[in-house]
mmCIF file of C-alpha atoms in Angstrom:
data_model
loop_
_atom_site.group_PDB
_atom_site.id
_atom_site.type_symbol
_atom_site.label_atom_id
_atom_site.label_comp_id
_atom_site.label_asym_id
_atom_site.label_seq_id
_atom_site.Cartn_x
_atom_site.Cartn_y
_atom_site.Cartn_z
ATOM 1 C CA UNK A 1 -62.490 102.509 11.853
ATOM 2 C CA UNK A 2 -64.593 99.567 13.591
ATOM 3 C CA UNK A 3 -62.279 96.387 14.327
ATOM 4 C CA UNK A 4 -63.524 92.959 15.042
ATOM 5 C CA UNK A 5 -60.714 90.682 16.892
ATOM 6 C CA UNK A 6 -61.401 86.870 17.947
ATOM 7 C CA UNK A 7 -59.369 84.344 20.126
ATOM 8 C CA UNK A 8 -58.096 88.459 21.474
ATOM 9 C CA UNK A 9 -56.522 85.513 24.592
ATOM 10 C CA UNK A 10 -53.628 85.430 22.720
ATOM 11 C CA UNK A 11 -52.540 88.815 22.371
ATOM 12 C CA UNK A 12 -50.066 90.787 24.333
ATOM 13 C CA UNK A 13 -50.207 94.384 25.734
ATOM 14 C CA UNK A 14 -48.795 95.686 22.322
ATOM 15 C CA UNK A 15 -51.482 93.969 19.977
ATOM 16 C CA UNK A 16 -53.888 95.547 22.648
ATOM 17 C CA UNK A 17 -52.502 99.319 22.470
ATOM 18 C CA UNK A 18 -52.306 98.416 19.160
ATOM 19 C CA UNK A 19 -56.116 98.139 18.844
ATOM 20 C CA UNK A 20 -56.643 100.909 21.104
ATOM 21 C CA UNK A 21 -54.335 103.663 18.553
ATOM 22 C CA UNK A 22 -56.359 101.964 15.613
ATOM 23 C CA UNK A 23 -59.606 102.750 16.670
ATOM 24 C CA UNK A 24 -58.901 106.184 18.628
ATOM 25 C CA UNK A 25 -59.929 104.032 22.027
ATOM 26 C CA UNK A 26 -58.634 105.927 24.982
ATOM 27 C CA UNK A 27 -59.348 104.663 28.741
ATOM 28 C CA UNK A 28 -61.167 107.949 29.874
ATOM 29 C CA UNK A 29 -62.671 108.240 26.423
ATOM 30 C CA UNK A 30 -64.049 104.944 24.814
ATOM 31 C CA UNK A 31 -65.315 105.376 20.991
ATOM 32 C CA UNK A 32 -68.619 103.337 20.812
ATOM 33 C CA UNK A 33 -68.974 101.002 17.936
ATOM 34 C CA UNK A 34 -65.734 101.005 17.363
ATOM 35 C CA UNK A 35 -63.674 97.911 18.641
ATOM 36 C CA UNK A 36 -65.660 94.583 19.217
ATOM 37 C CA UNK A 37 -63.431 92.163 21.116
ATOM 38 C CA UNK A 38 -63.762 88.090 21.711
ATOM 39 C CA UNK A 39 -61.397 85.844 24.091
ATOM 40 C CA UNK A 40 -60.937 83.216 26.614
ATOM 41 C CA UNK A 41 -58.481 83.718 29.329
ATOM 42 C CA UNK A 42 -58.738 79.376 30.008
ATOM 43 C CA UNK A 43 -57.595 79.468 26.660
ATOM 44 C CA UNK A 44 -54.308 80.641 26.260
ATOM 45 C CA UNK A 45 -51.608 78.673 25.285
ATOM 46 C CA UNK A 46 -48.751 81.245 24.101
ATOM 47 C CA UNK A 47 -48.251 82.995 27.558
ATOM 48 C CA UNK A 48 -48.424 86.546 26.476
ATOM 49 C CA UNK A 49 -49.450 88.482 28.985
ATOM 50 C CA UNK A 50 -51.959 92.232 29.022
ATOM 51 C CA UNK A 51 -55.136 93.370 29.991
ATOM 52 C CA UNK A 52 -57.465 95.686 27.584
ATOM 53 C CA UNK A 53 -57.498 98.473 30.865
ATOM 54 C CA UNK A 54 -53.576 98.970 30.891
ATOM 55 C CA UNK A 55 -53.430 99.693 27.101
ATOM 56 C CA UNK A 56 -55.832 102.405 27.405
ATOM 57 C CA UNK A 57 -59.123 100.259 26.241
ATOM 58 C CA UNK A 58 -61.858 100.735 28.681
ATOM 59 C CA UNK A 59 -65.061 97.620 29.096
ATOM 60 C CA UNK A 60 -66.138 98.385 32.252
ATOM 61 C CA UNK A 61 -70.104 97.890 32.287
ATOM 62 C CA UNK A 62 -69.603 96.745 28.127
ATOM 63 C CA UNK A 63 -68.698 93.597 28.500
ATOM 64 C CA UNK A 64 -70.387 90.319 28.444
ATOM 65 C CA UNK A 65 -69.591 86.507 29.666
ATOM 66 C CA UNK A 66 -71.210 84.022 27.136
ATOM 67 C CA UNK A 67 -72.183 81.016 29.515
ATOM 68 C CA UNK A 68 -73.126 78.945 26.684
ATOM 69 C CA UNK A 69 -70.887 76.392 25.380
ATOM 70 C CA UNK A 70 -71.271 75.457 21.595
ATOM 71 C CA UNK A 71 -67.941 74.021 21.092
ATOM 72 C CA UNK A 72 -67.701 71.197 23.499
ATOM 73 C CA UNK A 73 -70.342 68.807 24.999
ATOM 74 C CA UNK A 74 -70.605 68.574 28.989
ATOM 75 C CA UNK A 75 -68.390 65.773 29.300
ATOM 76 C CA UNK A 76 -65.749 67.298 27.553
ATOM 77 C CA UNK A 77 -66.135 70.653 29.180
ATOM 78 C CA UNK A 78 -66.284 69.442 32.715
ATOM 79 C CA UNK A 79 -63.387 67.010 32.244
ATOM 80 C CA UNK A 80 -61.136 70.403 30.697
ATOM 81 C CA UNK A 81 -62.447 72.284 33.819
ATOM 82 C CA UNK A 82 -61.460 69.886 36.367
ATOM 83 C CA UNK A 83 -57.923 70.358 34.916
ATOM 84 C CA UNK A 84 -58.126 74.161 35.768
ATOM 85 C CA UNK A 85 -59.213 74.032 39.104
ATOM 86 C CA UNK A 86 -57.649 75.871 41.696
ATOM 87 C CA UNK A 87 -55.554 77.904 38.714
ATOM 88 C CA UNK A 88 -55.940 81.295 38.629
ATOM 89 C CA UNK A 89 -56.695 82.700 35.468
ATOM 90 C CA UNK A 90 -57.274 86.342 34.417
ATOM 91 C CA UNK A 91 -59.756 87.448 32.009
ATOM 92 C CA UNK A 92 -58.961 90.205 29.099
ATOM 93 C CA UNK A 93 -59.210 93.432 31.661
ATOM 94 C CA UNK A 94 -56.730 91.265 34.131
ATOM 95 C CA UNK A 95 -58.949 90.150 36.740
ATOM 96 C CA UNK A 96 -59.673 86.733 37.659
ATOM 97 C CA UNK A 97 -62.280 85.195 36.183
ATOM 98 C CA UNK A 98 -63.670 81.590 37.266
ATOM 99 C CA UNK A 99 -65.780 79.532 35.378
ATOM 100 C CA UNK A 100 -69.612 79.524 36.910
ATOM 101 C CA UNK A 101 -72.790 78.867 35.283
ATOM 102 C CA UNK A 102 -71.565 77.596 32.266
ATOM 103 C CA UNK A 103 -74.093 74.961 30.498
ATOM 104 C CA UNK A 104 -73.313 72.843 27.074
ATOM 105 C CA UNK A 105 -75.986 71.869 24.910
ATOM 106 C CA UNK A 106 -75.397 68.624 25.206
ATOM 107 C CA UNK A 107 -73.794 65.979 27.343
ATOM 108 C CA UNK A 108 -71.439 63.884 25.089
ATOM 109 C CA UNK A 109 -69.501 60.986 26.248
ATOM 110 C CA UNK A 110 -66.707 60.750 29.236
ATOM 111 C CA UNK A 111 -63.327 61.763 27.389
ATOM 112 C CA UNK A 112 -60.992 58.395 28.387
ATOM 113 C CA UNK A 113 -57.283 58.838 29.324
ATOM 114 C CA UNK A 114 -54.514 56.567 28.559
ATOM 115 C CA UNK A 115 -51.058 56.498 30.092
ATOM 116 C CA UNK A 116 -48.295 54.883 28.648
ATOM 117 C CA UNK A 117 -44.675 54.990 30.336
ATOM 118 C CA UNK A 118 -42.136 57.788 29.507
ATOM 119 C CA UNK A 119 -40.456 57.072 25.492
ATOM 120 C CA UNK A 120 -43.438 54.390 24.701
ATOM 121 C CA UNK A 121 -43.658 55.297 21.607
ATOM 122 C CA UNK A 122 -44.963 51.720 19.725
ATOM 123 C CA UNK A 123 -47.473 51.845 22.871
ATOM 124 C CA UNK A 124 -49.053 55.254 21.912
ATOM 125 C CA UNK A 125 -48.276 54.530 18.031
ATOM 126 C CA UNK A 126 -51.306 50.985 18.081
ATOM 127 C CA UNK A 127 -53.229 52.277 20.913
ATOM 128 C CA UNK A 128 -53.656 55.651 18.206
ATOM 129 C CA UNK A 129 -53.951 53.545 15.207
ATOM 130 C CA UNK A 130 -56.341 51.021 17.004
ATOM 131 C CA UNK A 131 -58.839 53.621 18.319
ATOM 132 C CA UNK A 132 -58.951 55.664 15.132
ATOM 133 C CA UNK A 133 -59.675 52.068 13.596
ATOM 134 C CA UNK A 134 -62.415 51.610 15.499
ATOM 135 C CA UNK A 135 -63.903 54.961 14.883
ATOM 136 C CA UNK A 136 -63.670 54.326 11.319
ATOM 137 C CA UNK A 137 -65.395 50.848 11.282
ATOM 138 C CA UNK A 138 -68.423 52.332 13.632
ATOM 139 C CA UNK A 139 -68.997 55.382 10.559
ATOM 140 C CA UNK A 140 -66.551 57.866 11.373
ATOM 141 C CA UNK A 141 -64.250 59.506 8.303
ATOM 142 C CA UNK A 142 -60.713 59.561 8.890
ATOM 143 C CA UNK A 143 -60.723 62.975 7.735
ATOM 144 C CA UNK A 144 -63.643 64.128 11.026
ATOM 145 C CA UNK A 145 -60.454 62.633 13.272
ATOM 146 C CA UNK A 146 -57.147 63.954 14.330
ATOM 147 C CA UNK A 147 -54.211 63.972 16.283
ATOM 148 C CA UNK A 148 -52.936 66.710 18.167
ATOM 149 C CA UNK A 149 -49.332 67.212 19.265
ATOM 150 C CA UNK A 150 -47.886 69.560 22.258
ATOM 151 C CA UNK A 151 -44.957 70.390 19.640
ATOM 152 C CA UNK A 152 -44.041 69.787 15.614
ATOM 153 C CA UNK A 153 -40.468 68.907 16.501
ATOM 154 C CA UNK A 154 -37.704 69.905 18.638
ATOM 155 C CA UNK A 155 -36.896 73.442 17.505
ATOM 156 C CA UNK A 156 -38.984 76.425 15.926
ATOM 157 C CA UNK A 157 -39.080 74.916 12.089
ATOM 158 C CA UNK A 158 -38.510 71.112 12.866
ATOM 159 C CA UNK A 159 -41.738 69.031 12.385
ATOM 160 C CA UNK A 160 -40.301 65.285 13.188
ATOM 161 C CA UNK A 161 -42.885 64.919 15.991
ATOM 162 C CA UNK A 162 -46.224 65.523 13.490
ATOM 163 C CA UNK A 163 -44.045 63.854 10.547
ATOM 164 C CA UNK A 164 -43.079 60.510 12.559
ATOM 165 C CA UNK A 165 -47.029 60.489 14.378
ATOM 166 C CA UNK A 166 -48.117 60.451 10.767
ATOM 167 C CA UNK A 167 -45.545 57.860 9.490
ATOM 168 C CA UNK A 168 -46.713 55.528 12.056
ATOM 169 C CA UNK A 169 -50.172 55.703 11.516
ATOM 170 C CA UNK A 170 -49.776 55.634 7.388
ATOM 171 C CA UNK A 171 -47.573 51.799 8.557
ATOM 172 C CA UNK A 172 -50.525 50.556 10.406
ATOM 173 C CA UNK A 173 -52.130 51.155 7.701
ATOM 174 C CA UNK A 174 -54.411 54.195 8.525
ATOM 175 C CA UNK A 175 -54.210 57.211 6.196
ATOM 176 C CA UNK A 176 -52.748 60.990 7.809
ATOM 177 C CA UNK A 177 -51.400 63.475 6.882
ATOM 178 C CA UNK A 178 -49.415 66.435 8.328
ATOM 179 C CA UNK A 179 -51.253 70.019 8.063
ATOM 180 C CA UNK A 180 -49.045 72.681 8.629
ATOM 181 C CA UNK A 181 -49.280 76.324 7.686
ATOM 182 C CA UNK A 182 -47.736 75.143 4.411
ATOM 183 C CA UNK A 183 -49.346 72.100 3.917
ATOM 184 C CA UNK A 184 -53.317 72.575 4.862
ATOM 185 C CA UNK A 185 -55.764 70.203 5.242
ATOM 186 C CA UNK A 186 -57.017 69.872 1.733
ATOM 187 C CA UNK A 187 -56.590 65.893 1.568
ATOM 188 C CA UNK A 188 -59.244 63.625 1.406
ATOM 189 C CA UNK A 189 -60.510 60.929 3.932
ATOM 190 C CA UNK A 190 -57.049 61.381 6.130
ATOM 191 C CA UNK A 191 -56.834 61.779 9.718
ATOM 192 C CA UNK A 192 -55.052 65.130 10.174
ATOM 193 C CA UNK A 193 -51.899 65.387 12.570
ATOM 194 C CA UNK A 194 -51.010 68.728 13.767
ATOM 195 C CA UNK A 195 -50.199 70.594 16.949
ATOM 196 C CA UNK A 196 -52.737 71.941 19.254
ATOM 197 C CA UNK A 197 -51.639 75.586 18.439
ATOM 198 C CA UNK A 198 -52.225 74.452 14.577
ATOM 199 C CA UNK A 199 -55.799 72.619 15.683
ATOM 200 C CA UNK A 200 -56.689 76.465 17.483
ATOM 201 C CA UNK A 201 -57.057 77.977 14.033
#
């Protein structure tokens, strides 16, 4: 059996031993070919917690850091980075890992940050439906645009947040829609409002 697992950040110690009984992986005996493993530790955002050496998966001296950044320009990258600084993170064998040498291909524009006061919401609501305006006048599809929410609603199954985010946007007269794990993003030119966990996939 030869297993292939991406965004591997997010799993816990049993997906891990998991992998390990799947492909016959044991710490003093590692089964070449077998298991091919991808992750970020700066990219978690569920808070499980493992490392591939205490569920019996061994990389020492088979494991490589990618230093190249496709995803995000240098702006972007450097702005996310500054964010992390000083916070220890742990890599996918548990030790720390800190972010050194890494390049971007190119150098983008300076992210901007806007504040608005604590329950703002018709604040946020025009200063989101005025910048996507303006990215749609200079050439950009509503549909290459979206907005990104920390949660869908208030409980596990409740999506008021992405469903009144869209609402507001649809009244200012800006097409969204919600994409959900029921409801993908299969519309046409629609700026897509989800949560960051949702945006991940």
């Amino acid at each position: 059996v030869s297993v292939i697992v991406d965004e591997a950040q997010d799993f816990g110690a049993p997906e891990y031993r998991f992998l390990a009984a799947l492909t016959g992986n044991r710490y003093d005996n590692p089964v070449p070919y077998s298991l091919f493993i991808c992750g970020d530790g700066h990219q978690r955002v569920y808070g499980r917690s493992g490392s591939l050496k205490e569920c019996g998966i061994n990389v020492h001296s088979r494991s490589r850091t990618l230093k190249v950044c496709y995803r995000s320009t240098q702006m972007i990258r450097e702005y996310a980075e500054n964010i992390l600084s000083g916070v220890e993170t742990k890599d996918m064998n548990g030790d720390s890992e800190r972010l050194t040498d890494v390049s971007s291909l190119e150098k983008g524009v300076a992210p901007e940050e806007t504040f608005f006061q604590n329950g703002d919401y018709t604040a946020m609501s025009k200063f989101m439906s005025d910048a996507l305006r303006s990215l749609h006048e200079s050439g950009v599809r509503y549909s290459d645009t979206a907005v990104l929410l920390r949660n869908a609603g208030r409980f596990k199954g409740d999506d008021r947040y992405l469903k009144g985010a869209a609402h507001s946007l649809q009244e200012s007269g800006i097409p969204a829609v919600v994409v959900s794990k029921k409801s993908p993003a299969l519309h046409a030119d629609a700026v897509q409002v989800m949560t960051m966990h949702r945006s991940k996939g």
